């Protein structure tokens, strides 16, 4: 068996050290950097700490991402949109969420896919970019074909290729997937395609409710959120880390539960930090706090606190499941579980670092 590194390697990782991967604890014993002074946290929100925050490395990823967006896929031709891409700070996100990436090329795989996924959401689901509810499903089906190629007759293949090449979001997904395929195994690529299809199912569910101006019941909302979540980003944990959790292990129900719980918690974290921004938009929207407020007939402030409790319970359930898997599943499983925990902590730190710009700590 190939020897696994005992911790993060590559750019910006010289000061980090992971403990033995066979240890059952999910706590990653590293030198914990002080959070940026601009970070502000939601009081009472429980999450594992981030284990790496490297501004120099994040800037390098951002620079390469903008070069790719401009020169290879013409993602955001307008200067204001390019500024928005830089302001999104995808580089810091992937650096925080993937502290064991062996080099910047692996981080770029995560960053390209993250930018491309956001472009699909922007262009096909958001009205300000031209997205419309009555064409969302059809557009997302074509978007899926950008990473899961259509296999038909030669007569129509050129039309399909031209269709994918004609739209920046589709070009971006195709290009990002090609880059990812070069460093991932076929099983890892198939896993990602499956999770993106589920993501689009979640987009359609959300679109239906928004079109109807219907806030779903809390249980229904949580079902939707399990599909419309950060899960595709989390399931990249091993491929961006430079190793593979074999497909038969990834498919185990207990592993799937750990992946789902960590994905759900990270997405609810976004619900909480973005609530004020969504309320200020003036558009119909819903999230876990607004679904709770409607169902419990309570104030949004009280619903916010209840949503924190839901988030924390899911994180604790993830940690229990992941600790059991790490203790019994061997080094690869332990590393993958630690990677999911790292993603949770990195995602939380990224959100907290954007409080005052994109996000807020209260309704």
Short mmCIF file of C-alpha atoms in Angstrom, two decimals:
data_model
loop_
_atom_site.label_atom_id
_atom_site.label_comp_id
_atom_site.label_asym_id
_atom_site.label_seq_id
_atom_site.Cartn_x
_atom_site.Cartn_y
_atom_site.Cartn_z
CA UNK A 1 0.00 0.00 0.00
CA UNK A 2 1.24 3.49 -0.79
CA UNK A 3 2.39 5.27 2.34
CA UNK A 4 0.11 8.17 3.15
CA UNK A 5 1.53 11.50 4.27
CA UNK A 6 0.98 12.13 7.97
CA UNK A 7 -0.21 15.63 7.35
CA UNK A 8 -0.63 18.45 4.88
CA UNK A 9 2.13 18.83 2.34
CA UNK A 10 2.84 21.33 -0.40
CA UNK A 11 2.49 25.08 -0.51
CA UNK A 12 1.73 26.82 2.74
CA UNK A 13 1.75 23.69 4.90
CA UNK A 14 5.23 23.55 6.39
CA UNK A 15 4.02 24.51 9.86
CA UNK A 16 1.23 21.91 9.98
CA UNK A 17 1.38 18.40 11.38
CA UNK A 18 -1.35 15.81 11.57
CA UNK A 19 -1.31 13.15 14.23
CA UNK A 20 -1.39 9.42 13.41
CA UNK A 21 -4.21 8.73 11.00
CA UNK A 22 -5.28 5.61 12.85
CA UNK A 23 -6.17 7.56 15.96
CA UNK A 24 -9.94 7.50 16.58
CA UNK A 25 -10.14 11.12 17.61
CA UNK A 26 -11.23 13.62 14.99
CA UNK A 27 -9.27 16.36 16.68
CA UNK A 28 -6.44 17.32 14.36
CA UNK A 29 -3.43 18.20 16.54
CA UNK A 30 -1.89 21.01 14.57
CA UNK A 31 -0.52 24.40 15.41
CA UNK A 32 -3.77 26.32 15.31
CA UNK A 33 -3.32 29.74 13.69
CA UNK A 34 -5.09 32.69 15.21
CA UNK A 35 -8.22 33.52 13.23
CA UNK A 36 -8.10 36.71 11.18
CA UNK A 37 -9.03 39.76 13.18
CA UNK A 38 -11.94 40.42 10.82
CA UNK A 39 -13.66 37.12 11.65
CA UNK A 40 -16.87 37.33 13.65
CA UNK A 41 -18.69 34.24 14.83
CA UNK A 42 -22.34 33.48 15.52
CA UNK A 43 -22.68 33.12 19.26
CA UNK A 44 -23.39 29.54 20.27
CA UNK A 45 -22.68 28.02 16.85
CA UNK A 46 -20.56 24.88 17.33
CA UNK A 47 -18.07 23.82 14.68
CA UNK A 48 -14.61 22.22 14.55
CA UNK A 49 -11.79 24.78 14.23
CA UNK A 50 -10.06 25.50 10.94
CA UNK A 51 -6.56 24.04 10.77
CA UNK A 52 -4.99 26.24 8.09
CA UNK A 53 -5.52 29.81 6.96
CA UNK A 54 -2.81 30.87 4.50
CA UNK A 55 -3.47 34.23 2.83
CA UNK A 56 -0.47 33.98 0.47
CA UNK A 57 -1.56 30.58 -0.81
CA UNK A 58 -5.18 31.75 -1.12
CA UNK A 59 -4.08 34.71 -3.24
CA UNK A 60 -2.10 32.39 -5.51
CA UNK A 61 -5.18 30.21 -6.04
CA UNK A 62 -7.32 33.30 -6.69
CA UNK A 63 -4.86 34.63 -9.26
CA UNK A 64 -4.81 31.34 -11.12
CA UNK A 65 -8.59 31.09 -10.92
CA UNK A 66 -9.09 34.52 -12.48
CA UNK A 67 -6.59 33.68 -15.24
CA UNK A 68 -8.52 30.49 -16.00
CA UNK A 69 -11.87 32.30 -15.94
CA UNK A 70 -10.66 35.06 -18.26
CA UNK A 71 -8.41 33.24 -20.72
CA UNK A 72 -9.76 29.71 -20.91
CA UNK A 73 -13.54 29.84 -20.39
CA UNK A 74 -14.48 33.55 -20.59
CA UNK A 75 -16.61 33.00 -17.49
CA UNK A 76 -17.33 36.57 -16.43
CA UNK A 77 -16.40 38.91 -19.30
CA UNK A 78 -17.71 41.98 -17.49
CA UNK A 79 -15.16 43.70 -15.22
CA UNK A 80 -17.65 44.02 -12.37
CA UNK A 81 -18.34 40.29 -12.51
CA UNK A 82 -14.62 39.52 -12.47
CA UNK A 83 -14.31 41.72 -9.39
CA UNK A 84 -17.14 39.74 -7.83
CA UNK A 85 -15.25 36.51 -8.54
CA UNK A 86 -12.20 37.89 -6.76
CA UNK A 87 -14.36 39.19 -3.92
CA UNK A 88 -15.88 35.74 -3.47
CA UNK A 89 -12.39 34.61 -2.40
CA UNK A 90 -12.66 31.01 -3.55
CA UNK A 91 -8.94 30.68 -2.95
CA UNK A 92 -9.28 31.19 0.78
CA UNK A 93 -12.24 28.83 0.85
CA UNK A 94 -10.38 25.89 -0.66
CA UNK A 95 -7.21 26.58 1.32
CA UNK A 96 -9.25 26.53 4.54
CA UNK A 97 -11.32 23.50 3.58
CA UNK A 98 -8.54 21.30 2.15
CA UNK A 99 -5.52 21.66 4.46
CA UNK A 100 -4.04 18.32 3.33
CA UNK A 101 -3.92 19.16 -0.39
CA UNK A 102 -0.46 18.08 -1.62
CA UNK A 103 0.04 21.05 -3.95
CA UNK A 104 -1.60 24.07 -5.51
CA UNK A 105 -2.76 22.06 -8.53
CA UNK A 106 -5.02 19.97 -6.31
CA UNK A 107 -6.40 23.14 -4.73
CA UNK A 108 -7.06 24.51 -8.20
CA UNK A 109 -9.23 21.48 -8.99
CA UNK A 110 -11.46 22.34 -6.04
CA UNK A 111 -11.41 26.07 -6.86
CA UNK A 112 -12.36 25.61 -10.52
CA UNK A 113 -15.25 23.31 -9.67
CA UNK A 114 -16.42 25.69 -6.94
CA UNK A 115 -16.41 28.66 -9.33
CA UNK A 116 -18.13 26.66 -12.06
CA UNK A 117 -20.85 25.37 -9.71
CA UNK A 118 -21.53 28.93 -8.59
CA UNK A 119 -21.69 30.04 -12.23
CA UNK A 120 -24.37 27.44 -12.97
CA UNK A 121 -26.35 28.65 -9.96
CA UNK A 122 -25.91 32.30 -10.99
CA UNK A 123 -26.74 31.98 -14.68
CA UNK A 124 -29.52 29.39 -14.52
CA UNK A 125 -31.15 29.99 -11.13
CA UNK A 126 -30.70 33.69 -10.30
CA UNK A 127 -32.96 36.21 -12.03
CA UNK A 128 -30.33 38.96 -12.11
CA UNK A 129 -28.16 36.77 -14.38
CA UNK A 130 -31.04 35.71 -16.61
CA UNK A 131 -32.23 32.56 -14.85
CA UNK A 132 -35.95 31.80 -15.14
CA UNK A 133 -38.04 29.25 -13.27
CA UNK A 134 -39.75 27.92 -16.38
CA UNK A 135 -36.43 26.94 -17.98
CA UNK A 136 -34.38 25.99 -14.92
CA UNK A 137 -34.84 22.23 -15.24
CA UNK A 138 -33.93 22.13 -18.91
CA UNK A 139 -30.89 24.34 -18.40
CA UNK A 140 -29.63 22.20 -15.52
CA UNK A 141 -30.01 19.02 -17.57
CA UNK A 142 -27.72 20.52 -20.20
CA UNK A 143 -25.35 21.67 -17.44
CA UNK A 144 -25.13 18.08 -16.21
CA UNK A 145 -24.12 17.00 -19.71
CA UNK A 146 -21.11 19.32 -19.50
CA UNK A 147 -19.61 16.93 -16.93
CA UNK A 148 -21.52 13.75 -17.85
CA UNK A 149 -21.22 13.66 -21.64
CA UNK A 150 -24.17 12.83 -23.86
CA UNK A 151 -23.71 9.60 -25.84
CA UNK A 152 -25.97 9.72 -28.87
CA UNK A 153 -25.57 9.58 -32.64
CA UNK A 154 -22.82 11.38 -34.49
CA UNK A 155 -25.49 13.36 -36.33
CA UNK A 156 -26.26 15.41 -33.21
CA UNK A 157 -22.98 15.27 -31.32
CA UNK A 158 -21.65 18.43 -32.98
CA UNK A 159 -24.83 20.29 -31.98
CA UNK A 160 -24.42 19.21 -28.36
CA UNK A 161 -20.75 20.22 -28.29
CA UNK A 162 -21.61 23.60 -29.79
CA UNK A 163 -24.36 24.08 -27.23
CA UNK A 164 -22.00 23.41 -24.33
CA UNK A 165 -19.36 25.68 -25.83
CA UNK A 166 -21.84 28.52 -26.30
CA UNK A 167 -22.43 29.34 -22.61
CA UNK A 168 -19.84 30.46 -20.02
CA UNK A 169 -21.25 28.37 -17.19
CA UNK A 170 -21.28 25.25 -19.35
CA UNK A 171 -17.75 25.91 -20.63
CA UNK A 172 -16.61 26.38 -17.05
CA UNK A 173 -18.12 23.13 -15.80
CA UNK A 174 -16.66 21.19 -18.73
CA UNK A 175 -13.20 22.71 -18.29
CA UNK A 176 -13.22 22.29 -14.50
CA UNK A 177 -14.28 18.66 -14.83
CA UNK A 178 -11.56 17.92 -17.35
CA UNK A 179 -9.00 19.37 -14.96
CA UNK A 180 -10.43 17.32 -12.09
CA UNK A 181 -10.49 14.12 -14.16
CA UNK A 182 -6.74 14.45 -14.71
CA UNK A 183 -6.01 14.02 -10.98
CA UNK A 184 -8.97 11.93 -9.81
CA UNK A 185 -9.76 8.26 -10.32
CA UNK A 186 -12.75 7.27 -12.47
CA UNK A 187 -14.66 6.33 -9.31
CA UNK A 188 -14.02 9.74 -7.77
CA UNK A 189 -15.16 11.50 -10.93
CA UNK A 190 -18.30 9.36 -11.06
CA UNK A 191 -18.99 10.19 -7.41
CA UNK A 192 -18.76 13.90 -8.14
CA UNK A 193 -21.05 13.67 -11.18
CA UNK A 194 -23.65 11.87 -9.08
CA UNK A 195 -23.51 14.52 -6.37
CA UNK A 196 -23.86 17.34 -8.90
CA UNK A 197 -26.98 15.69 -10.33
CA UNK A 198 -28.41 15.60 -6.80
CA UNK A 199 -27.44 19.25 -6.35
CA UNK A 200 -29.44 20.18 -9.44
CA UNK A 201 -32.39 18.21 -8.09
CA UNK A 202 -32.18 20.43 -5.00
CA UNK A 203 -32.01 23.55 -7.18
CA UNK A 204 -35.24 22.49 -8.89
CA UNK A 205 -36.98 21.82 -5.56
CA UNK A 206 -36.01 25.26 -4.31
CA UNK A 207 -37.12 26.80 -7.59
CA UNK A 208 -40.55 25.23 -7.31
CA UNK A 209 -41.10 26.63 -3.82
CA UNK A 210 -39.87 30.08 -4.83
CA UNK A 211 -42.14 30.14 -7.87
CA UNK A 212 -45.10 29.24 -5.66
CA UNK A 213 -43.98 31.56 -2.84
CA UNK A 214 -44.30 28.56 -0.55
CA UNK A 215 -42.18 28.05 2.54
CA UNK A 216 -41.84 24.27 3.03
CA UNK A 217 -42.30 22.52 6.37
CA UNK A 218 -39.06 22.17 8.31
CA UNK A 219 -38.75 18.44 7.62
CA UNK A 220 -39.27 19.06 3.89
CA UNK A 221 -36.77 21.89 3.93
CA UNK A 222 -34.14 19.64 5.51
CA UNK A 223 -34.79 17.02 2.83
CA UNK A 224 -34.29 19.65 0.13
CA UNK A 225 -31.14 20.93 1.82
CA UNK A 226 -29.55 17.50 1.82
CA UNK A 227 -29.63 17.69 -1.98
CA UNK A 228 -29.12 21.45 -2.36
CA UNK A 229 -25.96 21.50 -0.27
CA UNK A 230 -22.18 21.75 -0.32
CA UNK A 231 -21.94 17.97 -0.62
CA UNK A 232 -20.14 17.95 -4.01
CA UNK A 233 -17.39 20.06 -2.41
CA UNK A 234 -17.04 17.74 0.59
CA UNK A 235 -16.88 14.56 -1.45
CA UNK A 236 -13.77 15.97 -3.15
CA UNK A 237 -11.97 15.59 0.20
CA UNK A 238 -9.85 12.60 -0.77
CA UNK A 239 -9.21 13.50 -4.41
CA UNK A 240 -8.06 17.03 -3.49
CA UNK A 241 -6.01 15.44 -0.70
CA UNK A 242 -4.21 13.27 -3.25
CA UNK A 243 -5.55 9.87 -2.18
CA UNK A 244 -8.69 7.77 -2.64
CA UNK A 245 -11.21 6.30 -0.25
CA UNK A 246 -12.17 3.25 -2.34
CA UNK A 247 -15.64 3.23 -3.86
CA UNK A 248 -16.84 0.24 -1.85
CA UNK A 249 -15.92 2.04 1.39
CA UNK A 250 -17.38 5.36 0.29
CA UNK A 251 -20.65 3.57 -0.49
CA UNK A 252 -20.98 2.12 3.02
CA UNK A 253 -24.16 3.46 4.68
CA UNK A 254 -22.25 4.74 7.71
CA UNK A 255 -19.86 6.69 5.46
CA UNK A 256 -22.76 8.08 3.47
CA UNK A 257 -24.36 9.19 6.73
CA UNK A 258 -21.17 10.98 7.79
CA UNK A 259 -20.91 12.71 4.42
CA UNK A 260 -24.56 13.76 4.52
CA UNK A 261 -24.37 15.07 8.09
CA UNK A 262 -21.23 17.12 7.42
CA UNK A 263 -22.72 18.47 4.18
CA UNK A 264 -26.00 19.37 5.87
CA UNK A 265 -24.29 21.15 8.76
CA UNK A 266 -22.00 23.16 6.49
CA UNK A 267 -24.98 24.29 4.40
CA UNK A 268 -27.06 25.26 7.43
CA UNK A 269 -24.04 27.30 8.53
CA UNK A 270 -24.49 29.22 5.28
CA UNK A 271 -28.22 29.63 6.00
CA UNK A 272 -27.41 31.29 9.30
CA UNK A 273 -24.63 33.60 8.16
CA UNK A 274 -26.49 34.67 4.99
CA UNK A 275 -29.93 35.23 6.55
CA UNK A 276 -29.66 39.01 6.87
CA UNK A 277 -28.42 39.36 3.27
CA UNK A 278 -31.32 37.26 1.97
CA UNK A 279 -33.85 39.24 3.98
CA UNK A 280 -32.45 42.50 2.64
CA UNK A 281 -32.74 41.32 -0.97
CA UNK A 282 -36.49 41.97 -1.05
CA UNK A 283 -37.09 38.70 -2.91
CA UNK A 284 -39.08 35.75 -1.66
CA UNK A 285 -36.65 33.36 -0.05
CA UNK A 286 -36.60 30.66 2.55
CA UNK A 287 -33.97 29.03 4.73
CA UNK A 288 -33.91 26.95 7.88
CA UNK A 289 -34.63 29.97 10.14
CA UNK A 290 -37.52 31.20 7.98
CA UNK A 291 -38.98 27.68 7.73
CA UNK A 292 -38.81 27.33 11.51
CA UNK A 293 -40.36 30.78 12.02
CA UNK A 294 -43.29 29.87 9.75
CA UNK A 295 -43.85 26.49 11.34
CA UNK A 296 -43.43 27.56 14.97
CA UNK A 297 -45.14 30.94 14.47
CA UNK A 298 -42.26 32.63 16.24
CA UNK A 299 -39.98 35.61 15.63
CA UNK A 300 -37.09 35.29 13.22
CA UNK A 301 -34.73 35.89 16.15
CA UNK A 302 -36.18 32.91 18.05
CA UNK A 303 -36.12 30.81 14.89
CA UNK A 304 -32.46 31.74 14.38
CA UNK A 305 -31.62 30.33 17.80
CA UNK A 306 -33.56 27.15 17.08
CA UNK A 307 -31.70 26.78 13.77
CA UNK A 308 -28.39 27.05 15.67
CA UNK A 309 -29.53 24.15 17.84
CA UNK A 310 -30.37 22.08 14.73
CA UNK A 311 -26.95 22.86 13.26
CA UNK A 312 -25.12 21.94 16.45
CA UNK A 313 -27.03 18.68 16.83
CA UNK A 314 -26.14 17.68 13.27
CA UNK A 315 -22.45 18.49 13.88
CA UNK A 316 -22.43 16.37 17.04
CA UNK A 317 -24.12 13.50 15.18
CA UNK A 318 -21.47 13.78 12.47
CA UNK A 319 -18.66 13.73 14.99
CA UNK A 320 -20.05 10.63 16.70
CA UNK A 321 -20.42 8.80 13.40
CA UNK A 322 -17.04 9.93 12.11
CA UNK A 323 -15.23 8.99 15.33
CA UNK A 324 -16.64 5.47 15.14
CA UNK A 325 -15.59 5.12 11.50
CA UNK A 326 -12.13 6.56 12.16
CA UNK A 327 -11.60 4.11 15.04
CA UNK A 328 -12.62 1.01 13.10
CA UNK A 329 -12.06 1.73 9.42
CA UNK A 330 -8.29 2.01 9.15
CA UNK A 331 -5.95 4.85 8.09
CA UNK A 332 -7.74 5.83 4.88
CA UNK A 333 -11.08 6.06 6.62
CA UNK A 334 -9.58 8.04 9.50
CA UNK A 335 -8.03 10.48 7.07
CA UNK A 336 -11.26 10.90 5.12
CA UNK A 337 -13.25 11.55 8.29
CA UNK A 338 -10.66 14.09 9.44
CA UNK A 339 -10.96 15.69 6.00
CA UNK A 340 -14.72 16.08 6.36
CA UNK A 341 -14.18 17.66 9.77
CA UNK A 342 -11.57 19.99 8.28
CA UNK A 343 -14.06 21.03 5.61
CA UNK A 344 -16.65 21.89 8.25
CA UNK A 345 -14.15 24.01 10.16
CA UNK A 346 -12.76 25.70 7.07
CA UNK A 347 -16.20 26.50 5.71
CA UNK A 348 -17.22 28.06 9.02
CA UNK A 349 -14.06 30.16 9.18
CA UNK A 350 -14.59 31.39 5.61
CA UNK A 351 -18.12 32.52 6.44
CA UNK A 352 -17.01 34.19 9.66
CA UNK A 353 -14.27 36.01 7.78
CA UNK A 354 -16.86 37.57 5.47
CA UNK A 355 -19.09 38.97 8.21
CA UNK A 356 -19.68 42.64 7.47
CA UNK A 357 -19.48 42.13 3.70
CA UNK A 358 -21.45 39.08 2.52
CA UNK A 359 -22.63 37.80 5.87
CA UNK A 360 -23.87 38.69 9.37
CA UNK A 361 -24.00 37.00 12.77
CA UNK A 362 -27.70 37.67 13.42
CA UNK A 363 -30.96 38.18 11.49
#
